[in-house]
Coordinates of C-alpha atoms in Angstrom, one line a residue:
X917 CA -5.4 88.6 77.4
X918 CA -3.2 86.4 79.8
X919 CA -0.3 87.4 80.9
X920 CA 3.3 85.9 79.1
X921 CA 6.3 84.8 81.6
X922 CA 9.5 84.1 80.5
X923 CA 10.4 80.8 80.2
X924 CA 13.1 79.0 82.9
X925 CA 15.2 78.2 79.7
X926 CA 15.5 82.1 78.5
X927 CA 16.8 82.5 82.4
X928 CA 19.6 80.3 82.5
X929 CA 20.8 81.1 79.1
X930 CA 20.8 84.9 80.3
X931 CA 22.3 84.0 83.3
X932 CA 24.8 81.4 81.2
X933 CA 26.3 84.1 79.1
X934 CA 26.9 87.0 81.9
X935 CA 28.8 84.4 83.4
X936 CA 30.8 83.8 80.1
X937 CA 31.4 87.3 80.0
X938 CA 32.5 87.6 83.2
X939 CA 35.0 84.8 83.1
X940 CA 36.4 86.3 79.2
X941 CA 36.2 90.0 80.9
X942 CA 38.6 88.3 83.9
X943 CA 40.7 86.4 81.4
X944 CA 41.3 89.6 79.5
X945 CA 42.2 91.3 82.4
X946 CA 45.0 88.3 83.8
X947 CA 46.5 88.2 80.3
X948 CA 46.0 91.8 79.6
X949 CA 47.6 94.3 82.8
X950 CA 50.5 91.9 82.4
X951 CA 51.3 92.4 78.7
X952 CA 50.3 96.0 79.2
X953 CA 53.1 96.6 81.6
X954 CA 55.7 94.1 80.1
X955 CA 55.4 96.0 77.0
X956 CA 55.9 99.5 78.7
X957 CA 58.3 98.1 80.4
X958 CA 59.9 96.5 77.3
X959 CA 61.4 100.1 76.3
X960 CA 64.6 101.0 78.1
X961 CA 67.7 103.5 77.3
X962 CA 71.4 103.8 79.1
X963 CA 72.7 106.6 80.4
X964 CA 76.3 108.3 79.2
X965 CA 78.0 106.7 81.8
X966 CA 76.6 102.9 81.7
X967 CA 76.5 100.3 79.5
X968 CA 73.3 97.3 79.4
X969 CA 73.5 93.2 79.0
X970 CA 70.0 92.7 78.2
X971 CA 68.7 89.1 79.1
X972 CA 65.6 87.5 78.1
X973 CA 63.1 87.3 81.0
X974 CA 60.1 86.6 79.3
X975 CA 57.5 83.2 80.7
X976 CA 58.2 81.3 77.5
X977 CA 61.8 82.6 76.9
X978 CA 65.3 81.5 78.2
X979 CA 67.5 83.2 80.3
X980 CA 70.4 83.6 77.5
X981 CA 72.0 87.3 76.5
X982 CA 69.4 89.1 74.1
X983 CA 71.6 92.1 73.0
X984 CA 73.7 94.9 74.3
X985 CA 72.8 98.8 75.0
X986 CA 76.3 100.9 74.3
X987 CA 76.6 104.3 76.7
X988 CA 73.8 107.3 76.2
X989 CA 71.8 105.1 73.9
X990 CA 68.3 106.1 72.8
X991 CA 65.0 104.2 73.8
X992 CA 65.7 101.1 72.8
X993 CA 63.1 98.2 72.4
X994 CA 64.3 95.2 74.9
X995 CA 61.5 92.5 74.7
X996 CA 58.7 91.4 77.1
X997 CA 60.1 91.7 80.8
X998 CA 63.9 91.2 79.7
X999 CA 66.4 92.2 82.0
X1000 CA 68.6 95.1 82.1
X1001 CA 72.4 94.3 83.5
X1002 CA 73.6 98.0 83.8
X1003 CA 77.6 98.5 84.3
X1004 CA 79.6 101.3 84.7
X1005 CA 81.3 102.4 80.9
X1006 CA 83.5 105.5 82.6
X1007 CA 87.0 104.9 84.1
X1008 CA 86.5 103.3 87.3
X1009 CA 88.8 103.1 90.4
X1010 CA 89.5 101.1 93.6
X1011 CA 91.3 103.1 96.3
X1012 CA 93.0 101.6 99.4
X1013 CA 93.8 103.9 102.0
X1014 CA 94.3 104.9 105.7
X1015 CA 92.1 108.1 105.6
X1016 CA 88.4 106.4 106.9
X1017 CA 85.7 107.5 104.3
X1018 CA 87.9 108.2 101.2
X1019 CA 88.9 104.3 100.1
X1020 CA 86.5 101.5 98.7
X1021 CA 86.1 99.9 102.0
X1022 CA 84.5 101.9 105.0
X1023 CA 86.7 103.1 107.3
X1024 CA 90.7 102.6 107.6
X1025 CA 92.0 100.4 105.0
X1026 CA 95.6 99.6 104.4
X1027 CA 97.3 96.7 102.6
X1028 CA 99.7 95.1 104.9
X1029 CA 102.7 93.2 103.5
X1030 CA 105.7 92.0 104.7
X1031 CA 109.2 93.6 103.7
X1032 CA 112.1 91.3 102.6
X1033 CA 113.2 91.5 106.3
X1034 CA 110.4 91.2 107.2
X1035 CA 108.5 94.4 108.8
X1036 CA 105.2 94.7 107.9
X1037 CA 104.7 98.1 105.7
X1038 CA 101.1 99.4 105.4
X1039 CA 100.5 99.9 101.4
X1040 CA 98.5 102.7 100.1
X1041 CA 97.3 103.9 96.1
X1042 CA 94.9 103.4 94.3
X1043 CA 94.0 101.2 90.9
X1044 CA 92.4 102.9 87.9
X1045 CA 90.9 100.4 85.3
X1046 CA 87.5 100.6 83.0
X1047 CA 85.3 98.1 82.0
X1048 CA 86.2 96.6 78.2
X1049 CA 82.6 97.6 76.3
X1050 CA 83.8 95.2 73.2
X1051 CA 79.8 93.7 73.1
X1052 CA 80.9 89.7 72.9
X1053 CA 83.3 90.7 76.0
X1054 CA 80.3 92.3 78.0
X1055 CA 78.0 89.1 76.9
X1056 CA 80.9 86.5 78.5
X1057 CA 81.4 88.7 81.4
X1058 CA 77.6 88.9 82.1
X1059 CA 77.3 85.1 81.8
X1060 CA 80.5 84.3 84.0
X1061 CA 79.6 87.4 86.9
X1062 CA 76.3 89.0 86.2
X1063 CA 74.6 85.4 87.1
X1064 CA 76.3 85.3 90.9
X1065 CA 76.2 87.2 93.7
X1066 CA 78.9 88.6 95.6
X1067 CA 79.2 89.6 99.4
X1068 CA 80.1 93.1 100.1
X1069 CA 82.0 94.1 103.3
X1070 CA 78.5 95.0 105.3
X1071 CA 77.4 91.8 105.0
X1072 CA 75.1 91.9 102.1
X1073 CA 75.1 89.7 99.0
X1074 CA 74.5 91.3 95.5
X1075 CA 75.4 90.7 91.9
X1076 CA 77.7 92.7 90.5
X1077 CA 75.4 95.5 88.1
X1078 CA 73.0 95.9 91.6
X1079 CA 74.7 99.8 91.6
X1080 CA 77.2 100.8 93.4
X1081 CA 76.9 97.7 96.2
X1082 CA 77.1 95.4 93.6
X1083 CA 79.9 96.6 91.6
X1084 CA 81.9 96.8 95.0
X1085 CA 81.3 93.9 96.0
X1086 CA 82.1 92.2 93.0
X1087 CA 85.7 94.3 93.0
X1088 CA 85.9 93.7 96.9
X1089 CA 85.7 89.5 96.7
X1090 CA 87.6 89.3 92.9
X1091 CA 89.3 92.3 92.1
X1092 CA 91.2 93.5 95.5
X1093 CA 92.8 90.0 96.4
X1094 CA 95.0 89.9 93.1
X1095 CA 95.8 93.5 93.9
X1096 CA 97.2 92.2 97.7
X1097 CA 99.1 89.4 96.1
X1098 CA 100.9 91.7 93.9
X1099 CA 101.6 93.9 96.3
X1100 CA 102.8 91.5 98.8
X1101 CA 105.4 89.8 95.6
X1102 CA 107.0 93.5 95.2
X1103 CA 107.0 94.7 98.3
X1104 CA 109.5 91.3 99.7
X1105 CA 111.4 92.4 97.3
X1106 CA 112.5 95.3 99.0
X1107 CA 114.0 95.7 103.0
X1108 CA 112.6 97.8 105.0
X1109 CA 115.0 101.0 105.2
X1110 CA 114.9 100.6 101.5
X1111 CA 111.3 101.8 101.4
X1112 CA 111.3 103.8 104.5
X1113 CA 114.5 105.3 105.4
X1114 CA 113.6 105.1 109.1
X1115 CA 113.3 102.2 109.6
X1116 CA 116.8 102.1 109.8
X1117 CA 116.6 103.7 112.8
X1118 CA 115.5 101.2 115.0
X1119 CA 117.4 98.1 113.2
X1120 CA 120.6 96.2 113.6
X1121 CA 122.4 98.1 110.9
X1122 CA 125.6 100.0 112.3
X1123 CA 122.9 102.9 114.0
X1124 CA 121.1 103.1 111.2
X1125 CA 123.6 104.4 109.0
X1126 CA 123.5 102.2 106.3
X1127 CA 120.6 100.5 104.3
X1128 CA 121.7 97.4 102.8
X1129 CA 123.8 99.3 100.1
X1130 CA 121.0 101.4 99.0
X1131 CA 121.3 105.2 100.0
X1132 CA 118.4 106.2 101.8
X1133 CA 117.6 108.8 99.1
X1134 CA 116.3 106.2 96.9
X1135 CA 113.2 105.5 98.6
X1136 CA 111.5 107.3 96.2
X1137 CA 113.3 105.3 93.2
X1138 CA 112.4 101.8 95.1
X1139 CA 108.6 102.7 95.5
X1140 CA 109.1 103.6 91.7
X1141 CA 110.4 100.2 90.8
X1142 CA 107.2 98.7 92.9
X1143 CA 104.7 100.4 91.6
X1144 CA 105.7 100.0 87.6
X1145 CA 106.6 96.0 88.4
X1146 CA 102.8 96.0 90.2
X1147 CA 101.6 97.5 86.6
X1148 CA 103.1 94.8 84.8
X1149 CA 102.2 92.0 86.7
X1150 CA 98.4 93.6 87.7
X1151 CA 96.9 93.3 84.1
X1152 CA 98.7 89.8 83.3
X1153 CA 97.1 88.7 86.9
X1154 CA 93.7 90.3 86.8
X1155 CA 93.7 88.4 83.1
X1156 CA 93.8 85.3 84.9
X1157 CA 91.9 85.6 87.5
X1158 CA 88.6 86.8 85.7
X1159 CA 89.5 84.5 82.3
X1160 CA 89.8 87.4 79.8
X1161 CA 90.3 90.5 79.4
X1162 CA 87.5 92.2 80.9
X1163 CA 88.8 95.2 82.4
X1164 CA 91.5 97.8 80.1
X1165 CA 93.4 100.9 81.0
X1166 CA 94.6 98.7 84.3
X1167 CA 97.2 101.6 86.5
X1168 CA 97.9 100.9 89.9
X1169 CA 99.0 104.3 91.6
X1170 CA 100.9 103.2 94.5
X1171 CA 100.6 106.4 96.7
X1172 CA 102.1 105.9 100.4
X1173 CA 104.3 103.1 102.4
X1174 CA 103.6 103.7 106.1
X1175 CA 105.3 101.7 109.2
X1176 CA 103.3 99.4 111.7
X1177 CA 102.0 101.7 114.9
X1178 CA 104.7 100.5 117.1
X1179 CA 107.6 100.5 114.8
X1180 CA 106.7 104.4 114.2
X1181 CA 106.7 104.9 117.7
X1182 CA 109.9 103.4 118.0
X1183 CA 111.1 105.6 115.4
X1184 CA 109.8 108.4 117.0
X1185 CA 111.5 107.6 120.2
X1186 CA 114.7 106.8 118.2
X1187 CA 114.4 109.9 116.4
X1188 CA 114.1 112.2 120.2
X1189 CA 116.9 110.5 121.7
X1190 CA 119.4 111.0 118.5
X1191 CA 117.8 114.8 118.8
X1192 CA 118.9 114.4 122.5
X1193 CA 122.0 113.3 121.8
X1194 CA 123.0 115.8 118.9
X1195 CA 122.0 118.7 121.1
X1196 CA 124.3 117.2 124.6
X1197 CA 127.1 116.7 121.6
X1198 CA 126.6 120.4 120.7
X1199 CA 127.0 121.4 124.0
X1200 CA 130.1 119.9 124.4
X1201 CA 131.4 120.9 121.5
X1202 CA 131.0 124.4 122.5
X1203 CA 132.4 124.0 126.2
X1204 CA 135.6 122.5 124.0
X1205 CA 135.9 125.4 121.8
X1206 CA 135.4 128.0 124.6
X1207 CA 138.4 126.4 126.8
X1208 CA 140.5 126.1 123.7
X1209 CA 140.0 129.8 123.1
X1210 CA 140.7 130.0 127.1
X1211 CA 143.9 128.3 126.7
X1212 CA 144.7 130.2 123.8
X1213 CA 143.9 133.4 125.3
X1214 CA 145.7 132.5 128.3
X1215 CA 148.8 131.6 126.3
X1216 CA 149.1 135.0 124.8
X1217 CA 148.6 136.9 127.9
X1218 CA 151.4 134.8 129.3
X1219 CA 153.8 135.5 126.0
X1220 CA 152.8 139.6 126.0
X1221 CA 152.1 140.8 129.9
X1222 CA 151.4 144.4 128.4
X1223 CA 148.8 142.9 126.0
X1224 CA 147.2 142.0 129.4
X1225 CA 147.4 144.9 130.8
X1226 CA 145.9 146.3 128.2
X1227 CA 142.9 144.4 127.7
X1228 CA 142.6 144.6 131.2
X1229 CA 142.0 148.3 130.3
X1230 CA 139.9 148.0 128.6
X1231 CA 137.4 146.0 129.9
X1232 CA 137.1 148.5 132.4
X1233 CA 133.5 150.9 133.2
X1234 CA 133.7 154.3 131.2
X1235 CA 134.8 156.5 133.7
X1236 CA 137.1 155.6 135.9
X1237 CA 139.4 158.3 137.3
X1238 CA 142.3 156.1 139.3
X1239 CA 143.7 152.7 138.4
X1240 CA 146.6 151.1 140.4
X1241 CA 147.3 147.8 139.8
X1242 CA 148.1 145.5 142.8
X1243 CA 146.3 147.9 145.3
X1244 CA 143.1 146.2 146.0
X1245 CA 141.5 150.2 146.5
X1246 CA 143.2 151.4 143.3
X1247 CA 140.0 151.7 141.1
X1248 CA 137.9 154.4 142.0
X1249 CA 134.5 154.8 140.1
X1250 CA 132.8 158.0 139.0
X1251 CA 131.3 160.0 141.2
X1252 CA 127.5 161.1 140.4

């Protein structure tokens, strides 16, 4: 029997549909791997110490506020690739100091402001403050900061729930300027001496004896006054500047008032010399008393002659056999 070959038209529809299946196998991949991983990554929980802004982030959606994740939630269903804005929920503070590692910003960092007469003082403390977790208050603050970037004091740029850079940053360039101006209204309220008491050292003030009418013990009370006026005016401030009230529990915890480099030194040198001084006064106070008691020891020998003879006596060595007064050999000492 002869032999049966395939036709060219069995071919080409053979060769037709691997192609179809290759192109539907390709398509199911593109579409596929992508919706696979946007729905596992379409689960997502907080933490006990965050809270999440979750925005839409999907190809067809918007970029508007899809819902809010309170603290130490459970897994929680988000949407196809939303996006998670995590911010801190805990009591958060911002610390300004002179001891390098230990404040907000690396390295020494002091808030210098004038005094009323005009000495700049170096301000230290720190402000305590959380972030307000009412949900419509998190969805406005996400759309007015969440959407920007700020720039941190390395250099970088990042929004504000990018962890720990971010949520400096954000406090560095928003937060810490309102906290200078306050400082700088309350502290010019205030002299100098009033805050530190020696200051008054090296100023014009009668040698530092005086301080404007305020005793020098009230430091203490003064920094007081600052630091509850600051509280007051912080919160009404901070409301301002950010538009709402986005951050509660606002305490600023003013901790040390420190002098410029060379007005210290100049206290310290103010403070050696008045040492120096006290200690040559001393002296002479004691050369006075010991030629008063001279003088009056002088005046009684010259009242009772006996009473000097007699002291004479005894102020001489155990032992002594002869004693004649007015012969320059008349004291003979004991013999060994």
């Amino acid at each position: 029997m002869p032999s049966r070959t395939p036709s060219a038209s069995g071919g080409t529809s053979r060769r037709s549909f691997r192609r179809i299946a290759i192109l539907v196998i390709l398509a199911l991949i593109v579409v596929g791997a992508p919706s696979l991983i946007g729905a596992f990554s379409g689960f997502e929980r907080t933490s006990g110490g965050e809270v999440a802004v979750v925005r839409d982030g999907g190809p067809l959606d918007d970029n508007k506020v899809r819902q809010v994740i309170d603290p130490g939630s459970g897994v929680t269903w988000i949407g196809w690739w939303s996006q998670m804005h995590r911010y801190p929920a805990q009591q958060r503070f911002y610390t300004i100091t002179s001891d390098a590692g230990h404040g907000e910003r690396s390295g020494v960092d002091v808030v210098n402001v004038p005094s009323g007469d005009g000495v700049n003082m170096g301000i230290e403390g720190t402000l305590y403050f959380g972030l307000n977790l009412d949900h419509q208050t998190l969805k406005s603050f996400d759309d007015k900061f969440g959407t920007r970037k700020f720039r941190s004091t390395n250099g970088g740029t990042y929004y504000p729930w990018e962890g720990d850079e971010g949520w400096s940053a954000f406090l560095d360039q928003i937060i810490r300027p309102v906290i200078d101006n306050d400082l700088r209204t309350q502290i010019n309220n205030f002299r100098c001496a009033q805050l530190v008491s020696s200051c008054a050292l090296v100023q014009n003030n009668s040698g530092g004896q005086q301080t404007g009418g305020v005793p020098q013990q009230g430091n203490n009370a003064n920094i007081a006054k600052i630091q509850e006026a600051v509280n007051t005016s912080l919160a009404e401030d901070l409301k301002a500047t950010l538009g709402a009230d986005f951050l509660t529990g606002i305490h600023f915890n003013l901790s040390r008032v420190t002098l410029p480099t060379e007005v210290q030194e100049a206290v310290n040198q103010a403070q050696a010399a008045f040492a120096k001084v006290t200690e040559a006064q001393a002296k002479v106070a004691q050369a006075r008393a010991e030629a008063d008691a001279n003088k009056a020891r002088q005046d009684g020998y010259n009242k009772c002659p006996t009473c000097a003879e007699i002291e004479k006596l005894k102020a001489l060595p155990q032992g002594i056999t002869v004693y004649a007064p007015g012969n320059t050999g008349g004291v003979a000492l004991p013999t060994k």
